[in-house]
mmCIF file of C-alpha atoms in Angstrom:
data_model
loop_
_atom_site.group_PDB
_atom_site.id
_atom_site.type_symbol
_atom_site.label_atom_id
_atom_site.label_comp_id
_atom_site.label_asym_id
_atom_site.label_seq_id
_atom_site.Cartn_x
_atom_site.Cartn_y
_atom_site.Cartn_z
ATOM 1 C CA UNK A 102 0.000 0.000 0.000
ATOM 2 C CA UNK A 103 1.291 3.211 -1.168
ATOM 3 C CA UNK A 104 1.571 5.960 1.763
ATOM 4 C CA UNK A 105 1.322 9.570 1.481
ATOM 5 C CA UNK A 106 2.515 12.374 3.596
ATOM 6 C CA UNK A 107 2.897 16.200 2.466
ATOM 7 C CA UNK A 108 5.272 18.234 3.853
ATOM 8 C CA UNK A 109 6.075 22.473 2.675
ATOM 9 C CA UNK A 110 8.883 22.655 1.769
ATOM 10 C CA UNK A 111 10.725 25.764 1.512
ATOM 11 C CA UNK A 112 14.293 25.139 0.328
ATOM 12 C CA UNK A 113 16.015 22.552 -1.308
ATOM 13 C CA UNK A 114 19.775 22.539 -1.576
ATOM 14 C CA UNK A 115 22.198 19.555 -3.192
ATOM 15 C CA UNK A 116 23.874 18.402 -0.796
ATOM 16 C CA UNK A 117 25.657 15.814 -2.232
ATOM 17 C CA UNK A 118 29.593 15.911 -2.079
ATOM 18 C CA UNK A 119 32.753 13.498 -3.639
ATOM 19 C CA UNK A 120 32.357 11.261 -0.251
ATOM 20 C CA UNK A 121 28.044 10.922 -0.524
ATOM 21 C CA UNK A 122 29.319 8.955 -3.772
ATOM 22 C CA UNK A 123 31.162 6.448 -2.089
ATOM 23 C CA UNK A 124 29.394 2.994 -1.820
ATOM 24 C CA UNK A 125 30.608 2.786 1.687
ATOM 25 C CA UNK A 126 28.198 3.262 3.950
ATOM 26 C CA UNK A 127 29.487 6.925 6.239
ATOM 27 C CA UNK A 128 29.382 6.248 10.155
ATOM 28 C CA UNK A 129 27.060 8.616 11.324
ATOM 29 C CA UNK A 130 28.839 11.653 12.851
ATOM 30 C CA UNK A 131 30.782 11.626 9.676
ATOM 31 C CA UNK A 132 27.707 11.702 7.934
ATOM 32 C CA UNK A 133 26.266 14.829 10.207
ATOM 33 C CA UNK A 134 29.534 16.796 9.917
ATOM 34 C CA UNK A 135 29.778 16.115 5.705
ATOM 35 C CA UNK A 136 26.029 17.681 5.996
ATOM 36 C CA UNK A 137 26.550 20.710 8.024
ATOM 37 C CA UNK A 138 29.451 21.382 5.792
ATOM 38 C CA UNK A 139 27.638 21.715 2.943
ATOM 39 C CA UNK A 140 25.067 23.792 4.425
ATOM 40 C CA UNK A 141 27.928 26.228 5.301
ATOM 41 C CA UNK A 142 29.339 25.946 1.583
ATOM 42 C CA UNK A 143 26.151 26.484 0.230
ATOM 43 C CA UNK A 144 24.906 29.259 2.520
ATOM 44 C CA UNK A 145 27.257 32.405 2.667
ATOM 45 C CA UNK A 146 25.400 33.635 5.892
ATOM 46 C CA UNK A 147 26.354 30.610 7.320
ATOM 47 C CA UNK A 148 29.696 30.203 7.168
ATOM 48 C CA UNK A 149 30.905 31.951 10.494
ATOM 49 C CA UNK A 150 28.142 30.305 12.170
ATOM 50 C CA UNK A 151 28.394 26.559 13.815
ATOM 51 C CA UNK A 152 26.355 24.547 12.014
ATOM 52 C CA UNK A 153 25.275 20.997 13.427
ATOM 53 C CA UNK A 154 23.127 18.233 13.010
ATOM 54 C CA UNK A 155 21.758 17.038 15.793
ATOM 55 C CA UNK A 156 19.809 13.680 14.862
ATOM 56 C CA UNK A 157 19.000 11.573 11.652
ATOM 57 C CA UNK A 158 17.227 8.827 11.941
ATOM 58 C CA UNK A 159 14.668 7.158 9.705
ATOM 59 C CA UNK A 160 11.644 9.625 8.078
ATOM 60 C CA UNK A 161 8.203 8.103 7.168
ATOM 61 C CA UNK A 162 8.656 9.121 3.540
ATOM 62 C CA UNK A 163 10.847 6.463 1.791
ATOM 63 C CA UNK A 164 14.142 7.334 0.668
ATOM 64 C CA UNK A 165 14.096 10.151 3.002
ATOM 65 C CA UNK A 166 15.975 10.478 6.545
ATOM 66 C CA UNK A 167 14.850 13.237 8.711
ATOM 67 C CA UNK A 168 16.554 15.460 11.202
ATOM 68 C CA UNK A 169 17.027 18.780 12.830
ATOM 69 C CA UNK A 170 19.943 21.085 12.111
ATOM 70 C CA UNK A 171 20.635 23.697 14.800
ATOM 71 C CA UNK A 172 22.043 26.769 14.244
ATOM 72 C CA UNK A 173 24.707 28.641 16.550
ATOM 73 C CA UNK A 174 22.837 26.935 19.290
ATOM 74 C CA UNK A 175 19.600 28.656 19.258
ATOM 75 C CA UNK A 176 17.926 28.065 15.578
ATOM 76 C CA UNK A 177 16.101 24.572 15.508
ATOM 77 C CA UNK A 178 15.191 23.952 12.227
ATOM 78 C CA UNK A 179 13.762 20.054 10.886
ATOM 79 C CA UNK A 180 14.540 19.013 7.714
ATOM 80 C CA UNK A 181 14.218 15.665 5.507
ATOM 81 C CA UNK A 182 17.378 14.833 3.544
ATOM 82 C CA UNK A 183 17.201 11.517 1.033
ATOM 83 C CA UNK A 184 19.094 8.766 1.977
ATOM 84 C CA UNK A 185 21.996 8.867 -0.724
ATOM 85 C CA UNK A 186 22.151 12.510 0.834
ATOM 86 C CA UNK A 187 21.759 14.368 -2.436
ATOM 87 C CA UNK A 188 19.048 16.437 -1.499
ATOM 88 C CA UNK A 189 18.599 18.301 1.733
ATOM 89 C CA UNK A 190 15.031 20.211 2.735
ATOM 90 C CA UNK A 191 13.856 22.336 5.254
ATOM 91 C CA UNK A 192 10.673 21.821 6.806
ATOM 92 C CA UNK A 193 8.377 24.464 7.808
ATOM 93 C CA UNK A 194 5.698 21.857 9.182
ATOM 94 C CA UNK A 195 5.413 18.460 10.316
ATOM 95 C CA UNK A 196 3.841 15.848 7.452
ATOM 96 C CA UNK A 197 -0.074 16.521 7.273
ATOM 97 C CA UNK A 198 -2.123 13.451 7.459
ATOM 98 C CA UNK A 199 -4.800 13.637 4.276
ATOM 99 C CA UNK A 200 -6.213 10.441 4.519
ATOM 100 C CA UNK A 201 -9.393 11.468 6.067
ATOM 101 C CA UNK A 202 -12.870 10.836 3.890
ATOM 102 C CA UNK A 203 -15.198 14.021 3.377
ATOM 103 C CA UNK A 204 -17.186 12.553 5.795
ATOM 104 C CA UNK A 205 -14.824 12.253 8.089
ATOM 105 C CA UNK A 206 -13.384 16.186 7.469
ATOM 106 C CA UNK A 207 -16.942 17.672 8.047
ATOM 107 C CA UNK A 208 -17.290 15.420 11.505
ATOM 108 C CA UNK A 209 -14.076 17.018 12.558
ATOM 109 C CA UNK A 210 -15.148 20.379 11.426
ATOM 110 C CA UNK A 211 -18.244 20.102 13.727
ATOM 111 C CA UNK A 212 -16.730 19.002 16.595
ATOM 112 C CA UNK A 213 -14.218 21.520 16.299
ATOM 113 C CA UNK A 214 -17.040 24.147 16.069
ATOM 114 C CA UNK A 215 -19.328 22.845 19.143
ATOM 115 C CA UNK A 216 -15.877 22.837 21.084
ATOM 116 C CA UNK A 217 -15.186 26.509 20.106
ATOM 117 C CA UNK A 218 -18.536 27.877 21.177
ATOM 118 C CA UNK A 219 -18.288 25.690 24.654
ATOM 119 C CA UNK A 220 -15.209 27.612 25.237
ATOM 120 C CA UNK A 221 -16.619 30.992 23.658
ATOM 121 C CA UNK A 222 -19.623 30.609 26.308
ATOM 122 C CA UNK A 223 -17.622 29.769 28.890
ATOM 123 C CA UNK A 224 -15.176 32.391 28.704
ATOM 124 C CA UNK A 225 -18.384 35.092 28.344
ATOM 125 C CA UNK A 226 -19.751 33.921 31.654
ATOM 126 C CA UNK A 227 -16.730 34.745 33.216
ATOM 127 C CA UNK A 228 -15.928 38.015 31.692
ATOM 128 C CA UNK A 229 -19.747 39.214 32.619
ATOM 129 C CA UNK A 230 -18.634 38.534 35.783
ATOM 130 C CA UNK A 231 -16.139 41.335 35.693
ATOM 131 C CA UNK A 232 -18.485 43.686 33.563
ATOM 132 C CA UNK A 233 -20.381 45.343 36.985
ATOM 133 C CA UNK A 234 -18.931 48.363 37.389
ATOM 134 C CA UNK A 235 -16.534 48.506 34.293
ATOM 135 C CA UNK A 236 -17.691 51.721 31.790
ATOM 136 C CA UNK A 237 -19.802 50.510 29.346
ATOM 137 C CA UNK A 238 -21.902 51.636 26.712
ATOM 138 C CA UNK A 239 -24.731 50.234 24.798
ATOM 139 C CA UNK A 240 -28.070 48.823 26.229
ATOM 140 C CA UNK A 241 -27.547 46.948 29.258
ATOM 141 C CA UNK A 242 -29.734 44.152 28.037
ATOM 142 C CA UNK A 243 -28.209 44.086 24.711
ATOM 143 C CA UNK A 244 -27.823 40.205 23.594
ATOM 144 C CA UNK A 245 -24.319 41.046 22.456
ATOM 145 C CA UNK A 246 -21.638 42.230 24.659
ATOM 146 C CA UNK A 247 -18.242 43.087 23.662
ATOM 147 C CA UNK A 248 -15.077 43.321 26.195
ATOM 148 C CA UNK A 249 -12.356 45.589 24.268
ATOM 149 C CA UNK A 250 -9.197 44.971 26.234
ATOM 150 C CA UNK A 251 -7.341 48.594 25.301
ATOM 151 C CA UNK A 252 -4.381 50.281 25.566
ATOM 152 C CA UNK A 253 -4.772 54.424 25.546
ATOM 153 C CA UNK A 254 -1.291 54.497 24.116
ATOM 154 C CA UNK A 255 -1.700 51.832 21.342
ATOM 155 C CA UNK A 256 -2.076 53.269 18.245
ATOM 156 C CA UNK A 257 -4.095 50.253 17.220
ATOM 157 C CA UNK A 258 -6.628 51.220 19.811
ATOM 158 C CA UNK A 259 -6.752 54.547 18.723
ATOM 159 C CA UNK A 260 -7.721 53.500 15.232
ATOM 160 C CA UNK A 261 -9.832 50.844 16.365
ATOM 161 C CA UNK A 262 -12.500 53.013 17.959
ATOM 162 C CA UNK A 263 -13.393 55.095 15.477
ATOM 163 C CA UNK A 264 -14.509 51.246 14.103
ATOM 164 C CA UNK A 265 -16.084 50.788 17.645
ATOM 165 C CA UNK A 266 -18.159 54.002 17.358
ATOM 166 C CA UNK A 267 -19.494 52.536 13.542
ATOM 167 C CA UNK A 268 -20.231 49.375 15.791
ATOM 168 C CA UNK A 269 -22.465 50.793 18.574
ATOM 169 C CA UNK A 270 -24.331 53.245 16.007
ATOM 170 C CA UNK A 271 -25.315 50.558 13.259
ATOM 171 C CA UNK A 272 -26.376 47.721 16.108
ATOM 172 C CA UNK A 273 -27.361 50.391 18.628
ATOM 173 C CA UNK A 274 -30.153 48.481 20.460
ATOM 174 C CA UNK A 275 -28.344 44.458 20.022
ATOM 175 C CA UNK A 276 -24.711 45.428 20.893
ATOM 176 C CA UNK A 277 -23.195 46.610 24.526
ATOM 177 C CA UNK A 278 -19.706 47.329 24.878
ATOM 178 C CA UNK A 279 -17.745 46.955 28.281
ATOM 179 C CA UNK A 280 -14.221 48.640 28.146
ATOM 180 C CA UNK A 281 -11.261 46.882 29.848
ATOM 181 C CA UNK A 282 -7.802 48.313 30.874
ATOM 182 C CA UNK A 283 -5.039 46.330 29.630
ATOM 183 C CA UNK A 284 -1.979 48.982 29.285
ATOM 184 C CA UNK A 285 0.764 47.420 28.114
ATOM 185 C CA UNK A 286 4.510 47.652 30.126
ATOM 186 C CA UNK A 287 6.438 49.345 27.412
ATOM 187 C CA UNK A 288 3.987 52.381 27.230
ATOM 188 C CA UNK A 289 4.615 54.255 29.914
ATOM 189 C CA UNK A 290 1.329 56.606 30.479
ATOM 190 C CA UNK A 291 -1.038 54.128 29.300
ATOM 191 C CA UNK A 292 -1.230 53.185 33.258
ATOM 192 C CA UNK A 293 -1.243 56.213 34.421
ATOM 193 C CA UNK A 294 -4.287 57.303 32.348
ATOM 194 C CA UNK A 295 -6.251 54.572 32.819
ATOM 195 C CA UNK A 296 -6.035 55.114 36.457
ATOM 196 C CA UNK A 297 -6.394 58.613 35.869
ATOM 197 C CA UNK A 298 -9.757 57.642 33.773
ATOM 198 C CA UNK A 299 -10.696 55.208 36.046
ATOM 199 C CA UNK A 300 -10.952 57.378 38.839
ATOM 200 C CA UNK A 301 -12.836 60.060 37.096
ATOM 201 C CA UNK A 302 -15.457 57.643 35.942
ATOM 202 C CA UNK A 303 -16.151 56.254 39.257
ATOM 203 C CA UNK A 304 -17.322 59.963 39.985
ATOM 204 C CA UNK A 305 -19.184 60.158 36.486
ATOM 205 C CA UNK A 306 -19.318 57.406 33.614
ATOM 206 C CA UNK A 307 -19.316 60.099 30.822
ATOM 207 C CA UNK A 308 -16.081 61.475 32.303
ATOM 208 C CA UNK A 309 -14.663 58.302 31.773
ATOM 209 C CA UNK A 310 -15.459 58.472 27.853
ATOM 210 C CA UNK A 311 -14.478 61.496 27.439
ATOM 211 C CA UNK A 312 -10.937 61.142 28.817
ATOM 212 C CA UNK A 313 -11.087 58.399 26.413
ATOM 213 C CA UNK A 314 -11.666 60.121 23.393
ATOM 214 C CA UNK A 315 -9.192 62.562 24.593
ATOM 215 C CA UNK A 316 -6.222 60.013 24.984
ATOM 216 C CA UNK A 317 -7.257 58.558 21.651
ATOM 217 C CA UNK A 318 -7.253 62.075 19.610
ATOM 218 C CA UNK A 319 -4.030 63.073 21.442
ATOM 219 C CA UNK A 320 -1.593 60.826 21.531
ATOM 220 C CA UNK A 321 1.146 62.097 19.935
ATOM 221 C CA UNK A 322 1.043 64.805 22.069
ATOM 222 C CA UNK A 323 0.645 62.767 25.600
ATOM 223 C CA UNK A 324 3.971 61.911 27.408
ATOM 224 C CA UNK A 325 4.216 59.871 31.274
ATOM 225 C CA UNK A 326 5.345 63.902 32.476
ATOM 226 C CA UNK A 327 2.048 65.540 31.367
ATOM 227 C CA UNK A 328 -0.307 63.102 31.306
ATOM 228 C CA UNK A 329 -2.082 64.045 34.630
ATOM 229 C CA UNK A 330 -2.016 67.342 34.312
ATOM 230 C CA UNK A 331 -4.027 67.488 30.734
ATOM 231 C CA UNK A 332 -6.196 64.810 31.793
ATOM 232 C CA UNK A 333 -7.003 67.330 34.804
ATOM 233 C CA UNK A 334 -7.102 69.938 32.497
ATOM 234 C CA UNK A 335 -9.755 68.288 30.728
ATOM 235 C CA UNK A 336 -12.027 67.626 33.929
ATOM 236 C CA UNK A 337 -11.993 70.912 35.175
ATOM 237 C CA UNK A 338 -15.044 72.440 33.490
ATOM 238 C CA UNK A 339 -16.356 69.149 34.370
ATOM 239 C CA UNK A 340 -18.801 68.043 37.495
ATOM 240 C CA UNK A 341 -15.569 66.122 38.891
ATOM 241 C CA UNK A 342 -15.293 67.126 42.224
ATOM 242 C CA UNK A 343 -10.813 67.773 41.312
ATOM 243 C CA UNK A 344 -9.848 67.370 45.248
ATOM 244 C CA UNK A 345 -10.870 63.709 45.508
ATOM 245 C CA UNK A 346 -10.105 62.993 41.803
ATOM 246 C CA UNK A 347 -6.658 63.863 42.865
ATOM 247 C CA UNK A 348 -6.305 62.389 45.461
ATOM 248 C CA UNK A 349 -7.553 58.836 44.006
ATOM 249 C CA UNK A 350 -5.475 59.396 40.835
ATOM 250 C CA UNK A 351 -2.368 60.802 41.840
ATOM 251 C CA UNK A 352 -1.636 60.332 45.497
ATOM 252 C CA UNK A 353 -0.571 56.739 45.528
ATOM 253 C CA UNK A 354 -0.153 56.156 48.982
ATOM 254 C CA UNK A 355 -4.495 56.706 48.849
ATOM 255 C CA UNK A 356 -6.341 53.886 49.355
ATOM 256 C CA UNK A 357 -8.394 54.819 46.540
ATOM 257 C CA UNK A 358 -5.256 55.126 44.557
ATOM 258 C CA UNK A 359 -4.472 51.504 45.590
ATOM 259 C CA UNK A 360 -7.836 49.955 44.645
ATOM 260 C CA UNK A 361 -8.279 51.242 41.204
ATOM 261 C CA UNK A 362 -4.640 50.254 40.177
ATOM 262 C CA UNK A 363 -5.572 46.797 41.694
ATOM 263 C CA UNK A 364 -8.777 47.112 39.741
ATOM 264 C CA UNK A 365 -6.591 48.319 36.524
ATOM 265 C CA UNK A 366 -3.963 45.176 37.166
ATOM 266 C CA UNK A 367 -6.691 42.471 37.323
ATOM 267 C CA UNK A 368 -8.565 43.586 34.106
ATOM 268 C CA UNK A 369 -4.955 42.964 32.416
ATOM 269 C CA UNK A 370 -4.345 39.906 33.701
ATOM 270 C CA UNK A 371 -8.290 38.708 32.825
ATOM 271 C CA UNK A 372 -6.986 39.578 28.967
ATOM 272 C CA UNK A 373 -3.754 37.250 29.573
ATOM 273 C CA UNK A 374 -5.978 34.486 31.228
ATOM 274 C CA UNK A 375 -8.012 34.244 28.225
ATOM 275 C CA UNK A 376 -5.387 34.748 25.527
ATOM 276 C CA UNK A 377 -4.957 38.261 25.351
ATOM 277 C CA UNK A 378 -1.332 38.940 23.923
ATOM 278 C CA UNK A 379 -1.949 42.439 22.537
ATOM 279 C CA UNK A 380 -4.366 45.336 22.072
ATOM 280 C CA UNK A 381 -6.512 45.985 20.776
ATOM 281 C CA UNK A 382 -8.333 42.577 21.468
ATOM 282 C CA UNK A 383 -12.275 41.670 21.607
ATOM 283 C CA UNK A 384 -14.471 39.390 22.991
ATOM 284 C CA UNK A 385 -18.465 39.419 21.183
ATOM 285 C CA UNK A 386 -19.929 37.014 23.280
ATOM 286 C CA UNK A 387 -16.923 35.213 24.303
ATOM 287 C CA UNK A 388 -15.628 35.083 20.430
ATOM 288 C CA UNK A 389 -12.447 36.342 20.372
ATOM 289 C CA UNK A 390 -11.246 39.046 17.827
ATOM 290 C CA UNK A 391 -7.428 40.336 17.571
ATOM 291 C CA UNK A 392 -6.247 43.488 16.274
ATOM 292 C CA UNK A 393 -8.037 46.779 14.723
ATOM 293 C CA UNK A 394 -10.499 44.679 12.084
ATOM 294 C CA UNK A 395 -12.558 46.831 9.826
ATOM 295 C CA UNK A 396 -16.400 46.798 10.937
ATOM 296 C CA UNK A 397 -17.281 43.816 8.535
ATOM 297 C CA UNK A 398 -14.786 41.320 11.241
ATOM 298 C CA UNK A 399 -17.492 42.416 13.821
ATOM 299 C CA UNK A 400 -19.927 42.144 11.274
ATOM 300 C CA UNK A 401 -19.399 38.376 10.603
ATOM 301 C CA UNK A 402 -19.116 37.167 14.288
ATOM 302 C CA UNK A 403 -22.300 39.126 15.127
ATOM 303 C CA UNK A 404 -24.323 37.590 12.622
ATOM 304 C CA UNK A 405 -22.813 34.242 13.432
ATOM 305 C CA UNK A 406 -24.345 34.410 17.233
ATOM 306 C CA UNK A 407 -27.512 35.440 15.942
ATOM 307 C CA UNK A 408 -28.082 32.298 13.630
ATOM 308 C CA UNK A 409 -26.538 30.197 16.498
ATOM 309 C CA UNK A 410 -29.224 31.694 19.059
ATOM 310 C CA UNK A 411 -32.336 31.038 16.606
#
């Protein structure tokens, strides 16, 4: 019986050399060190570097041997290499078994799918759980909510809500949208406004979004020296009573201080615990959504829960 396996491969170089011709059979560190020397012959970037083979042993394709080659001790790459040692490839997968029947594919497929919305409506419960008290807008009883973990310094974000506000005004009654901290280390106001913002809207939710908008449409401008000082420039025409806004935003030996960077810190690490690795990042209904997508992303995964809940 014939068997297949497909592999990608994405370069093929001759290795053979006057010794690979030799009906002799090579022991096999001989064999390893002949290889890695033609690598290094063949590959000008490689020939300062130390090249080695670390296994060969016996691949499921015949007439192929299979291996990994390291590189300078950090670079693991596999490759196949055929057993007269002729030609050498490297691998960037593992073979693909294709043997499945159509049947068989579209069984897969739908356990795959029932699997993805157990773990999409899973991972909502527990992020409604963290919605009370989090700034949201929308209907509260919308069917759809959406968590957007954000970053006010992420440029992403930025261009990501103006997609956000296209959201909330074409599914204004079906959509809800619960906004998350998740400020990431190497920007260093983004955590300082959102506990700037944070403490504003737990004195008045529309503060809140309009600090928001602010951060968003200034950016460039915003630095860690000045961020608190325009962000209290922007609440002082405002109902914000300044003196305790202050106080919870700036002093941070406050208790209030305290609790809303606590508050800021476990909204973060809620995006990490369900796969968050960047902003901007959504949930809709537990369906997760990376990066600043154009409205139609939303679009698709919206009207996807709606023919699920018929």
């Amino acid at each position: 019986m014939r068997r297949v396996a497909i592999s990608i491969f994405v370069l093929a170089v001759c290795a053979a050399s006057a010794s690979a011709q030799s009906n002799d059979p090579a022991p096999d560190q001989e064999r390893r060190d002949r290889i890695a020397d033609n690598l290094k012959l063949q590959f000008e970037q490689l020939r300062n570097s130390d090249v080695r083979i670390m296994e060969i042993s016996d691949a499921a394709l015949e007439g192929f041997d299979q291996g990994v080659v390291v590189i300078d001790g950090r670079n693991a790459m596999r490759f196949l290499v055929t057993d007269d040692d002729k030609y050498f490839f490297l691998l960037a997968a593992d073979a693909i078994d294709v043997s499945l029947s159509k049947e068989e594919v579209a069984a897969e497929f739908a356990r795959l799918r029932e699997e993805e919305m157990k773990l999409a409506r899973t991972r909502h419960r527990a992020l409604l759980d963290l919605a009370a008290g989090r700034p949201s807008r929308g209907p509260a009883d919308a069917p759809i909510t959406i968590f957007e973990f954000s970053d006010f310094q992420c440029p992403y974000c930025a261009r990501a809500s103006s997609t956000i506000d296209q959201l909330l005004e074409k599914y204004d009654q079906d959509v809800r949208l619960v906004f998350m901290h998740m400020p990431l280390t190497r920007h260093r106001w983004a955590e300082p406004a959102a506990i700037a913002a944070t403490c504003a809207g737990r004195q008045s939710e529309e503060a809140f979004w309009t600090l928001h908008d602010f951060y968003f449409e200034h950016q460039s401008s915003l630095t860690p020296e000045n961020v608190v000082d325009k962000t209290r420039e922007q609440l002082k025409d405002s109902k914000i009573a300044l003196e305790a806004w202050d106080n919870c935003a700036t002093d941070e030996t406050s208790a209030d201080y305290a609790d809303v960077l606590g508050e800021v810190r476990a909204e973060s690490e809620a995006g990490r615990r369900h796969g968050v690795t960047g902003t901007p990042a959504f949930f809709i209904n537990g369906r997760f959504l990376s990066g600043a997508e154009p409205l139609s992303a939303f679009d698709e995964i919206i009207a996807a829960i709606r023919v699920e809940d018929e």
